[in-house]
């Protein structure tokens, strides 16, 4: 292709997948708002904003750069890239060889991957979490040295003192000193408290604080029990001394944040996984594919947790990597789930969308898996390796907080990309077979078709190429209008510019044909070109170029307006100057032309004026007036629905007179479409001197009752 066309096709196909992939990442990152902790919310929103900027750059800046690079993007003929992309390279890629190996024994690879990830995830069962402290820093770090010095000289609990805050506004002033001493004694008696200072009132004597030094460090699980015991004193202190107590300090705050994070983990995972399940179901129109994606992600996530616990909590490889064993940072699970889940769904979309695209093109299940995998394997491999090396680079020399996050993300990406997406997914898809792409009928009718593979664009391009080969005003091939409830015989034919297409059939399908030719409704199947535009796809471009007139029926507007008002308003559609109505002198000129056309076909009614009401005219005069109102829209294609004029064969002469009058009002190159009943004899139009094409809307097989189809057609037209 030309560079411009290639870039446009890329954005129209891969751009859809990239947009969806970015959406899944942003859903995962914005899910951090569910945790309701400000610093995590800021991280999630900022990261989602970065993803949005990357998406916008990919859809706008990147194709612009393609345009600047031009032909320099094209691989040289005979090069390795050229041979691979044109199929000249007979040697299969590594990705194709790998997926062929997986497809030989898919059940074996399913068992192996699940077994490996399951064993790796076992250490996660005893994961302990807390916020970081100096104890977790590597030896030699100033934070670690300060922590050790405080521990040696004052006890480990001095690294995380707590404060008991007292509201003493309701305490008896006469016994205040004794009451504060008693409260201090209660606090000091709590198990796990090494010492409690005197209760110190503030200058206004409405509050007091007691400094508490625990026996254990900030990250020790026993400290959590101490904080809980101190808070349990609140009810007794208030009952005995009318003082309201609460426990704060950095250690207590860390414990509260950890509890909040642990409690939010399951709701967060449920919301994010649930939303992405819905998105994947919309994209792939499947139940098994999104279910497999969600469950397999949990495997890789828990395996990553297992690696983190094994290294940072249990101490495996700790001396080699400069890691001090201890609890896992409390916000790691949420961050790891958010980021790895977003990336995992990216890899899922890139791989499975290629498989679905091949499946839609008609390949068998295993062939579609191989083709889709081979086309996306390089993208997924490159993306995963980039992210893996970015994160793993922080493990050897990063700070303690950074190391644990980096290792968790690196492990999660490695497991999900190479074990889950590139091994487990093709194996499971092979086991699912054709059932992978099945949906319950009731659900399929209600789900929109997102088409992230760009299949609609490819179909449009094929139709557009076909349309360019047909220079007629209307061309159709195996065309079926309506929907699946209207099984009519396909029709094929061409109508040159200035010709006449006669469509015969019942009222409802004729109305659908008229709306289809005008771009209001898409055809059910087949190919259709109208005025150089292909349908579906270019319907919007036809709205101002096609006019429709119902000759046998008056709508409410036609009944209310005079002939001059009706023509003036219709004329606005054919003007370019702000859609203003036709000026009065032009309206008079059009009415004169209408009157002359009526006289030419033998009408002997009263002379038409701007004040004439259509309800005062007979059937012939009314039909020609309605057609004339459509003609002033300056259409290139004029559709005339005969309506009540064509109920039987005897009315055929009347229809022919209407068409003869209309011919006097239009240019020779304007194409006419006449929709009428089956009784109409098209040979009556021979005197027009135009080429005539006739199609009959015949039912192909037993179909629903006419009333059912009429209702369906009306709903389609309304939509």
XYZ file of C-alpha atoms in Angstrom:
719
model
C 0.000 0.000 0.000
C 0.868 3.646 -0.120
C 2.326 4.902 3.153
C -0.729 7.070 3.884
C -3.115 4.197 3.238
C -0.987 1.809 5.249
C -0.903 4.169 8.252
C -4.666 4.717 8.034
C -5.308 0.978 7.873
C -2.986 0.411 10.822
C -4.814 2.955 12.972
C -8.181 1.583 11.877
C -7.276 -2.004 12.793
C -4.463 -2.170 15.355
C -5.545 1.218 16.701
C -8.757 -0.351 17.974
C -6.839 -3.044 19.841
C -4.426 -0.477 21.280
C -7.337 1.694 22.431
C -8.939 -1.247 24.202
C -5.614 -2.310 25.706
C -5.082 1.196 27.074
C -8.623 1.181 28.446
C -7.969 -2.019 30.415
C -4.772 -0.563 31.901
C -6.566 2.643 32.876
C -9.432 0.669 34.437
C -6.924 -1.248 36.541
C -5.032 1.882 37.616
C -8.140 3.929 38.355
C -9.334 0.975 40.400
C -6.846 2.161 43.034
C -9.461 4.798 43.906
C -11.489 1.980 45.448
C -8.847 1.575 48.169
C -9.625 5.159 49.304
C -6.076 5.964 50.423
C -4.974 9.359 49.038
C -1.389 8.542 48.025
C -2.523 5.413 46.131
C -5.353 7.349 44.480
C -2.891 9.985 43.252
C -0.574 7.269 41.924
C -3.421 5.553 40.074
C -4.843 8.709 38.513
C -1.397 9.990 37.474
C -0.418 6.652 35.934
C -3.759 6.382 34.105
C -3.185 9.890 32.750
C 0.213 8.794 31.457
C -1.386 5.819 29.706
C -3.982 8.116 28.140
C -1.258 10.404 26.797
C 0.582 7.398 25.351
C -2.647 6.258 23.671
C -3.285 9.669 22.140
C 0.299 9.836 20.898
C -0.011 6.382 19.333
C -3.189 7.347 17.475
C -2.084 10.823 16.349
C 1.650 11.494 16.610
C 2.764 8.076 15.404
C 0.836 8.106 12.092
C 2.006 11.699 11.577
C 5.596 10.509 11.928
C 4.795 7.733 9.436
C 3.767 10.438 6.999
C 7.026 12.306 7.531
C 9.121 9.157 7.079
C 7.233 8.219 3.928
C 8.806 5.595 1.695
C 11.780 5.231 4.044
C 9.538 3.015 6.164
C 9.183 0.441 3.401
C 11.533 -2.554 3.845
C 13.939 -3.102 1.009
C 12.915 -5.869 -1.331
C 14.747 -9.054 -0.465
C 15.538 -8.027 3.116
C 14.680 -10.257 6.051
C 11.738 -8.093 7.084
C 10.436 -7.971 3.515
C 10.635 -11.753 3.195
C 8.847 -12.276 6.503
C 6.034 -9.819 5.790
C 5.436 -10.982 2.212
C 5.584 -14.680 3.039
C 8.720 -15.199 0.966
C 10.608 -16.552 3.990
C 9.914 -20.264 4.081
C 11.454 -20.679 7.535
C 8.780 -20.311 10.256
C 9.373 -17.763 12.997
C 10.223 -18.797 16.543
C 6.721 -17.877 17.667
C 5.138 -20.141 15.068
C 7.450 -23.011 16.008
C 6.622 -22.552 19.692
C 2.854 -22.510 19.228
C 3.051 -25.597 17.024
C 4.868 -27.364 19.853
C 2.189 -26.299 22.357
C -0.625 -27.418 20.055
C 0.842 -30.917 19.756
C -0.033 -31.708 23.380
C -2.051 -28.821 24.846
C -3.225 -30.717 27.921
C 0.397 -31.420 28.909
C 1.298 -27.722 28.765
C -1.839 -26.776 30.711
C -0.885 -29.141 33.521
C 2.769 -28.034 33.503
C 2.002 -24.297 33.616
C -0.662 -24.609 36.305
C 1.634 -26.873 38.320
C 4.633 -24.529 38.112
C 2.615 -21.426 38.956
C 0.724 -23.208 41.716
C 3.936 -24.368 43.431
C 5.487 -20.913 43.029
C 2.418 -19.308 44.615
C 2.513 -21.467 47.799
C 4.694 -19.039 49.845
C 2.015 -16.364 49.332
C -0.236 -18.259 51.751
C 1.763 -16.943 54.743
C 2.401 -13.417 53.450
C 2.650 -10.705 56.124
C 2.316 -7.038 55.243
C 3.285 -3.734 56.841
C 4.619 -0.360 55.814
C 8.418 -0.090 55.457
C 10.764 0.896 58.298
C 14.511 1.397 58.710
C 14.856 -2.246 59.739
C 14.153 -3.339 56.175
C 16.937 -1.221 54.671
C 20.230 -2.811 53.677
C 23.137 -2.701 56.084
C 25.184 0.485 55.703
C 22.165 2.650 54.837
C 21.778 5.620 57.173
C 18.170 4.693 57.945
C 19.275 1.203 58.974
C 22.146 2.525 61.122
C 19.833 4.933 62.944
C 17.300 2.151 63.530
C 19.968 -0.161 64.988
C 21.409 2.561 67.238
C 17.984 3.385 68.685
C 17.320 -0.307 69.208
C 20.637 -0.856 71.011
C 20.314 2.150 73.319
C 16.560 2.593 73.851
C 14.897 -0.651 72.732
C 13.336 -1.573 69.412
C 9.973 -0.076 70.323
C 11.534 3.391 70.468
C 11.705 3.324 66.645
C 7.917 3.576 66.561
C 6.488 5.333 69.620
C 2.740 5.814 69.866
C 0.572 8.516 71.363
C -2.600 8.057 73.386
C -4.669 11.181 72.825
C -7.147 12.163 75.567
C -10.079 14.574 75.345
C -10.361 15.767 78.967
C -13.003 18.483 78.593
C -15.494 16.342 80.542
C -13.098 15.173 83.264
C -13.734 16.511 86.815
C -11.292 19.388 87.406
C -10.921 18.530 91.085
C -9.637 15.033 90.329
C -7.952 15.748 86.970
C -4.378 15.025 88.070
C -5.323 11.789 89.818
C -7.492 10.678 86.884
C -4.705 11.277 84.382
C -2.286 9.299 86.535
C -4.773 6.438 86.734
C -5.256 6.446 82.981
C -1.491 6.425 82.499
C -1.246 3.382 84.803
C -3.869 1.541 82.750
C -1.939 2.255 79.565
C 1.345 1.105 81.081
C -0.248 -2.159 82.184
C -1.182 -3.177 78.635
C 0.839 -6.226 77.449
C 3.473 -5.158 74.940
C 3.972 -1.678 76.418
C 7.558 -1.090 77.561
C 6.871 2.297 79.106
C 4.234 5.013 79.233
C 5.036 8.654 79.964
C 3.058 10.997 82.173
C -0.151 12.419 80.781
C 0.668 15.964 79.719
C -2.243 18.438 79.376
C -2.076 21.213 76.793
C -2.107 24.922 77.863
C -5.888 25.175 77.574
C -6.378 21.956 79.603
C -8.803 20.380 77.164
C -6.497 17.655 75.821
C -3.659 15.478 77.053
C -1.232 13.022 75.489
C 0.574 9.953 76.783
C 3.671 8.752 74.921
C 3.803 4.969 74.721
C 6.903 2.947 73.864
C 6.071 -0.630 72.776
C 8.386 -3.562 73.397
C 8.439 -4.499 69.701
C 9.343 -2.662 66.498
C 6.966 -0.913 64.086
C 6.802 -3.821 61.608
C 6.465 -6.560 64.244
C 3.082 -8.367 64.249
C 3.040 -8.120 68.056
C 2.911 -4.343 67.774
C -0.419 -4.666 65.995
C -1.781 -6.553 68.999
C -0.470 -3.825 71.314
C -2.247 -1.103 69.340
C -5.482 -3.120 69.414
C -5.179 -3.569 73.189
C -4.605 0.165 73.728
C -7.682 1.006 71.667
C -9.691 -1.522 73.653
C -9.139 0.634 76.767
C -11.232 3.465 75.281
C -14.610 2.244 76.546
C -13.393 1.734 80.110
C -11.557 5.081 80.255
C -14.630 6.961 79.055
C -16.925 5.151 81.494
C -14.672 5.693 84.536
C -13.160 9.130 83.870
C -15.306 10.782 81.105
C -12.168 11.035 78.932
C -12.301 10.102 75.251
C -9.117 8.298 74.164
C -7.630 7.428 70.760
C -4.315 5.970 69.637
C -2.159 7.580 66.949
C 1.466 7.978 65.934
C 3.368 6.742 62.884
C 3.190 3.101 63.957
C -0.565 3.188 64.578
C -1.133 4.998 61.280
C 0.939 2.391 59.432
C -1.108 -0.379 60.995
C -4.362 1.344 60.011
C -3.193 1.811 56.428
C -2.114 -1.830 56.256
C -5.513 -2.982 57.541
C -7.278 -0.725 55.028
C -5.165 -2.087 52.173
C -5.678 -5.705 53.191
C -9.415 -5.147 53.466
C -9.614 -3.421 50.085
C -7.624 -6.061 48.199
C -10.517 -8.411 47.428
C -13.042 -5.659 46.502
C -10.408 -4.031 44.306
C -9.579 -7.289 42.557
C -13.274 -8.100 42.153
C -14.182 -4.756 40.608
C -11.190 -4.600 38.264
C -11.426 -8.235 37.150
C -15.216 -7.942 36.798
C -15.048 -4.827 34.637
C -12.357 -6.314 32.452
C -14.360 -9.541 32.121
C -17.221 -7.453 30.723
C -14.890 -5.542 28.377
C -13.291 -8.751 27.091
C -16.720 -10.315 26.594
C -17.704 -7.296 24.495
C -14.504 -7.450 22.469
C -14.266 -11.176 21.810
C -18.002 -11.963 22.000
C -17.236 -14.981 24.138
C -17.668 -16.245 27.686
C -14.778 -18.720 27.824
C -12.130 -16.272 26.580
C -12.656 -13.567 29.271
C -13.168 -16.221 31.963
C -9.898 -17.861 30.987
C -8.141 -14.474 30.931
C -9.302 -13.550 34.449
C -8.523 -16.898 36.075
C -5.151 -17.243 34.382
C -4.214 -13.733 35.525
C -4.826 -14.731 39.136
C -2.394 -17.617 38.633
C 0.417 -15.306 37.512
C -0.395 -12.700 40.204
C -0.270 -15.200 43.075
C 2.886 -16.728 41.647
C 4.436 -13.240 41.733
C 3.300 -12.878 45.357
C 4.945 -16.215 46.089
C 8.282 -15.066 44.657
C 8.149 -11.819 46.665
C 7.359 -13.636 49.917
C 10.040 -16.242 49.294
C 12.724 -13.597 48.673
C 11.766 -10.661 50.893
C 9.915 -12.330 53.760
C 11.500 -15.786 53.982
C 14.965 -14.566 53.023
C 15.717 -16.840 50.070
C 18.531 -15.274 48.006
C 18.426 -12.330 50.416
C 22.174 -12.223 51.078
C 22.963 -12.302 47.352
C 20.547 -9.473 46.538
C 21.255 -7.377 49.638
C 17.761 -7.895 51.040
C 16.816 -7.888 54.736
C 13.961 -10.348 55.404
C 10.773 -8.857 56.836
C 7.089 -8.207 56.152
C 6.030 -7.261 52.644
C 5.136 -3.640 51.958
C 1.400 -3.408 52.552
C 0.548 -1.565 49.327
C 2.508 -3.960 47.097
C -0.384 -6.426 46.499
C -2.730 -3.690 45.274
C -0.137 -2.032 43.028
C 1.037 -5.369 41.650
C -2.531 -6.455 40.877
C -3.306 -3.153 39.149
C -0.218 -2.916 36.945
C 0.224 -6.598 36.119
C -3.476 -6.975 35.417
C -3.441 -4.083 32.969
C -0.401 -5.425 31.143
C -1.772 -8.981 31.209
C -4.962 -7.853 29.498
C -2.836 -6.022 26.913
C -1.014 -9.232 26.071
C -4.323 -11.092 26.053
C -5.841 -8.642 23.575
C -2.810 -8.672 21.271
C -2.685 -12.479 21.129
C -6.356 -13.437 21.169
C -7.527 -10.649 18.851
C -5.209 -12.086 16.202
C -6.694 -15.528 16.798
C -10.223 -14.171 16.535
C -9.338 -12.259 13.373
C -8.070 -15.468 11.774
C -11.168 -17.306 13.011
C -13.448 -14.643 11.503
C -11.646 -15.075 8.172
C -12.735 -18.723 8.223
C -9.684 -20.634 9.463
C -10.188 -23.746 11.553
C -9.702 -23.351 15.342
C -6.111 -24.659 15.504
C -5.103 -22.845 12.326
C -6.567 -19.620 13.726
C -4.633 -20.094 16.983
C -1.362 -20.609 15.131
C -1.915 -17.697 12.765
C -2.999 -15.259 15.483
C -0.206 -16.300 17.837
C 2.484 -16.061 15.167
C 1.395 -12.555 14.154
C 1.343 -11.193 17.729
C 4.152 -13.179 19.385
C 6.841 -10.651 18.484
C 4.796 -7.752 19.850
C 4.037 -9.513 23.140
C 7.609 -10.765 23.527
C 9.088 -7.319 22.916
C 6.597 -5.578 25.203
C 7.084 -8.106 28.005
C 10.892 -8.042 27.791
C 10.944 -4.241 27.845
C 8.810 -4.115 30.985
C 10.662 -7.012 32.610
C 14.113 -5.453 32.171
C 12.876 -2.020 33.261
C 11.608 -3.444 36.557
C 14.335 -5.999 37.216
C 17.017 -3.310 36.827
C 15.879 -1.770 40.128
C 16.291 -4.980 42.151
C 20.083 -5.077 42.712
C 20.721 -1.440 43.658
C 17.347 0.087 44.443
C 16.077 1.142 47.850
C 14.277 -1.443 49.953
C 10.829 -0.167 49.031
C 11.711 -0.081 45.329
C 13.270 -3.541 45.312
C 10.188 -5.379 46.510
C 7.884 -3.566 44.056
C 10.311 -4.040 41.170
C 10.808 -7.769 41.803
C 7.068 -8.348 42.171
C 6.272 -6.575 38.918
C 9.137 -8.245 37.041
C 8.052 -11.699 38.246
C 4.389 -11.018 37.503
C 5.106 -9.839 33.967
C 7.432 -12.757 33.269
C 4.941 -15.349 34.517
C 1.968 -13.775 32.779
C 3.601 -13.070 29.429
C 5.675 -16.203 28.890
C 3.926 -18.901 30.921
C 0.300 -17.775 30.877
C -0.287 -15.790 27.672
C 2.220 -17.473 25.370
C 1.853 -21.027 26.690
C -1.305 -21.552 28.722
C -3.556 -19.413 26.504
C -2.912 -21.209 23.166
C -3.134 -24.562 24.960
C -6.512 -23.701 26.498
C -7.771 -22.203 23.244
C -6.902 -25.461 21.507
C -8.880 -27.393 24.131
C -11.848 -25.017 23.792
C -11.905 -25.404 20.010
C -14.855 -23.733 18.311
C -16.600 -23.274 21.680
C -14.146 -20.461 22.518
C -16.061 -18.063 20.239
C -19.603 -19.016 21.192
C -22.114 -16.842 23.033
C -25.655 -17.577 24.170
C -28.017 -16.294 21.489
C -29.884 -13.985 23.871
C -26.625 -12.425 25.040
C -25.202 -12.048 21.527
C -28.208 -9.974 20.470
C -27.639 -7.469 23.278
C -23.852 -7.095 23.113
C -22.462 -4.382 20.809
C -19.862 -5.405 18.248
C -16.669 -3.495 19.161
C -14.632 -5.039 16.300
C -11.156 -4.375 17.703
C -9.640 -6.566 14.993
C -10.733 -4.032 12.385
C -12.608 -6.678 10.413
C -15.267 -4.120 9.481
C -12.576 -1.896 8.011
C -11.242 -4.745 5.873
C -14.764 -5.516 4.699
C -15.299 -1.833 3.934
C -12.078 -1.664 1.928
C -13.152 -4.707 -0.092
C -16.559 -3.140 -0.734
C -14.957 0.190 -1.631
C -12.668 -1.484 -4.171
C -15.704 -3.261 -5.636
C -17.614 0.042 -5.764
C -14.781 1.743 -7.647
C -15.114 -0.875 -10.377
C -18.781 0.055 -10.941
C -19.338 3.514 -12.352
C -23.132 3.225 -12.388
C -25.278 5.434 -10.160
C -26.507 2.324 -8.327
C -24.841 -1.079 -8.344
C -25.799 -4.056 -6.214
C -24.591 -7.629 -5.990
C -26.405 -10.344 -4.005
C -28.077 -7.537 -2.088
C -30.479 -8.396 0.741
C -32.095 -5.507 2.611
C -33.685 -5.545 6.039
C -32.558 -8.094 8.625
C -32.565 -11.808 9.377
C -36.349 -11.709 9.742
C -36.687 -10.663 6.080
C -35.412 -13.595 4.004
C -35.803 -12.126 0.520
C -34.086 -13.379 -2.564
C -30.769 -11.570 -3.208
C -30.817 -9.174 -6.149
C -28.043 -8.122 -8.524
C -27.987 -5.324 -11.071
C -26.829 -1.860 -12.128
C -28.562 1.420 -12.861
C -26.595 4.070 -14.793
C -26.793 7.740 -13.964
C -30.095 9.051 -15.308
C -31.655 5.581 -15.300
C -34.745 4.290 -13.478
C -34.779 1.533 -10.856
C -38.209 0.022 -10.239
C -38.479 -1.833 -6.922
C -41.625 -3.948 -6.604
C -42.798 -5.544 -3.400
C -44.800 -5.076 -0.213
C -44.935 -1.707 1.531
C -42.596 -2.492 4.451
C -39.667 -3.956 2.474
C -40.007 -1.163 -0.107
C -39.623 1.388 2.685
C -36.503 -0.393 3.912
C -35.071 -0.370 0.368
C -35.684 3.387 0.078
C -34.039 4.023 3.453
C -31.112 1.793 2.473
C -30.484 3.620 -0.812
C -30.592 6.915 1.100
C -27.948 5.724 3.571
C -30.335 5.677 6.541
C -30.293 1.890 6.995
C -27.493 -0.577 6.278
C -28.160 -3.538 3.987
C -28.387 -6.928 5.637
C -25.876 -8.564 3.313
C -24.360 -8.305 -0.150
C -22.722 -5.320 -1.818
C -24.268 -1.957 -2.604
C -22.855 1.174 -4.245
C -24.915 4.353 -4.484
C -23.532 7.439 -6.247
C -19.990 6.138 -5.820
C -20.467 5.467 -2.090
C -20.360 2.002 -0.589
C -22.885 0.789 1.957
C -22.537 0.159 4.782
C -19.827 2.688 5.547
C -20.591 5.842 3.567
C -24.233 6.333 4.482
C -23.671 9.777 5.964
C -22.355 11.050 2.627
C -25.644 10.143 0.904
C -28.079 11.898 3.204
C -27.842 15.232 1.368
C -27.573 13.637 -2.087
C -30.691 11.438 -1.971
C -34.264 12.687 -1.590
C -37.303 10.553 -0.798
C -40.897 11.458 -1.620
C -43.961 9.456 -0.541
C -46.377 10.262 -3.338
C -49.467 8.588 -1.928
C -49.504 9.851 1.652
C -49.494 13.237 3.324
C -47.609 13.612 6.589
C -48.633 16.150 9.204
C -46.202 18.787 7.915
C -47.531 18.540 4.361
C -51.088 18.948 5.656
C -50.267 21.998 7.766
C -48.111 23.919 5.267
C -49.116 25.598 2.059
C -47.414 24.544 -1.178
C -45.155 27.626 -1.091
C -44.099 26.976 2.512
C -43.433 23.307 1.778
C -41.249 24.061 -1.243
C -39.384 26.818 0.589
C -38.453 24.508 3.444
C -37.477 21.597 1.211
C -35.371 23.967 -0.848
C -33.238 24.707 2.222
C -31.780 21.203 1.993
C -30.364 21.918 -1.434
C -28.719 25.215 -0.489
C -25.256 25.834 0.925
C -25.893 29.231 2.501
C -26.757 28.277 6.090
C -29.750 26.132 5.116
C -31.986 29.151 4.567
C -35.341 28.701 2.862
C -35.781 29.487 -0.800
C -36.587 33.138 -1.444
C -40.100 33.946 -2.545
C -39.282 34.569 -6.209
C -37.605 31.153 -6.509
C -40.573 29.480 -4.821
C -42.881 31.097 -7.372
C -40.643 29.884 -10.203
C -40.712 26.304 -8.869
C -44.506 26.386 -8.549
C -44.787 27.589 -12.125
C -42.617 24.661 -13.247
C -44.813 22.288 -11.245
C -47.952 23.651 -12.816
C -46.431 23.335 -16.283
C -45.431 19.718 -15.612
C -48.949 18.922 -14.453
C -50.488 20.471 -17.578
C -48.075 18.493 -19.746
C -49.442 15.184 -18.445
C -53.070 16.221 -18.865
C -53.967 17.585 -15.447
C -56.812 20.084 -15.596
C -57.045 21.260 -12.005
C -56.884 24.862 -10.766
C -53.650 26.765 -11.247
C -51.073 26.159 -8.501
C -50.083 29.067 -6.282
C -47.973 29.515 -3.177
C -51.187 29.417 -1.097
C -52.424 26.122 -2.558
C -53.088 23.411 0.030
C -52.127 19.870 -0.913
C -55.323 18.584 0.684
C -57.265 20.485 -1.998
C -55.556 18.632 -4.864
C -56.527 15.307 -6.429
C -54.204 12.260 -6.295
C -52.244 13.202 -9.435
C -51.752 16.844 -8.471
C -50.844 15.959 -4.898
C -48.302 13.316 -5.997
C -46.538 15.635 -8.428
C -46.488 18.455 -5.863
C -44.872 16.153 -3.292
C -42.333 15.005 -5.875
C -41.616 18.616 -6.777
C -40.952 19.472 -3.127
C -38.302 16.704 -3.077
C -36.830 17.856 -6.397
C -35.976 21.298 -4.998
C -33.556 19.561 -2.602
C -31.382 19.137 -5.740
C -30.801 15.408 -5.258
C -28.631 13.233 -7.446
C -30.916 10.299 -6.652
C -34.665 10.717 -6.240
C -36.699 7.948 -4.600
C -40.436 8.002 -5.323
C -42.568 5.791 -3.103
C -45.841 5.204 -4.936
C -47.760 4.382 -1.757
C -51.509 4.571 -2.137
C -51.187 5.398 -5.842
C -50.132 1.884 -6.738
C -52.622 -0.386 -5.035
C -53.639 -2.213 -8.206
C -52.839 -2.570 -11.878
C -55.425 0.085 -12.893
C -53.404 2.801 -11.142
C -50.346 2.098 -13.294
C -51.267 4.771 -15.807
C -51.462 7.329 -13.003
C -47.991 6.370 -11.752
C -46.550 6.659 -15.262
C -48.037 10.161 -15.602
C -46.470 11.177 -12.260
C -43.046 9.921 -13.366
C -43.403 11.668 -16.724
C -44.146 14.943 -14.930
C -41.201 14.458 -12.554
C -38.906 13.901 -15.526
C -39.702 17.420 -16.703
C -38.542 18.763 -13.308
C -35.171 17.025 -12.990
C -31.890 16.984 -14.859
C -31.197 14.137 -17.250
C -28.431 12.744 -15.042
C -30.611 12.445 -11.921
C -31.353 8.797 -11.212
C -34.913 7.776 -10.336
C -35.956 4.986 -7.992
C -39.612 4.006 -8.109
C -40.858 1.764 -5.269
C -44.262 0.284 -5.995
C -46.452 -2.774 -5.668
C -45.991 -6.022 -7.562
C -48.888 -5.165 -9.898
C -47.081 -2.229 -11.492
C -46.133 -2.729 -15.145
C -42.727 -1.134 -15.691
C -43.147 -1.172 -19.483
C -45.313 1.948 -19.083
C -42.118 3.896 -18.368
C -40.473 3.185 -21.718
C -41.552 6.528 -23.115
C -39.247 8.240 -20.612
C -36.260 7.313 -22.742
C -34.294 6.192 -19.686
C -32.667 2.842 -19.026
C -34.907 0.824 -16.712
C -33.914 -1.869 -14.201
C -36.630 -3.835 -12.353
C -36.145 -5.864 -9.166
C -38.806 -7.780 -7.274
C -38.564 -8.324 -3.507
C -39.421 -12.032 -3.383
C -39.404 -14.078 -0.232
C -36.755 -16.779 -0.364
C -38.444 -19.194 2.044
C -41.109 -19.462 4.693
C -40.890 -16.339 6.778
C -42.687 -14.648 9.663
C -46.102 -13.216 9.075
C -46.267 -9.941 7.210
C -47.330 -8.166 10.373
C -44.204 -9.411 12.126
C -41.985 -8.204 9.311
C -43.793 -4.876 9.090
C -43.143 -4.347 12.795
C -39.485 -5.360 12.422
C -39.028 -3.068 9.435
C -40.612 -0.133 11.226
C -38.286 -0.677 14.193
C -35.293 -0.779 11.824
C -36.410 2.428 10.109
C -36.970 4.105 13.474
C -33.462 3.129 14.566
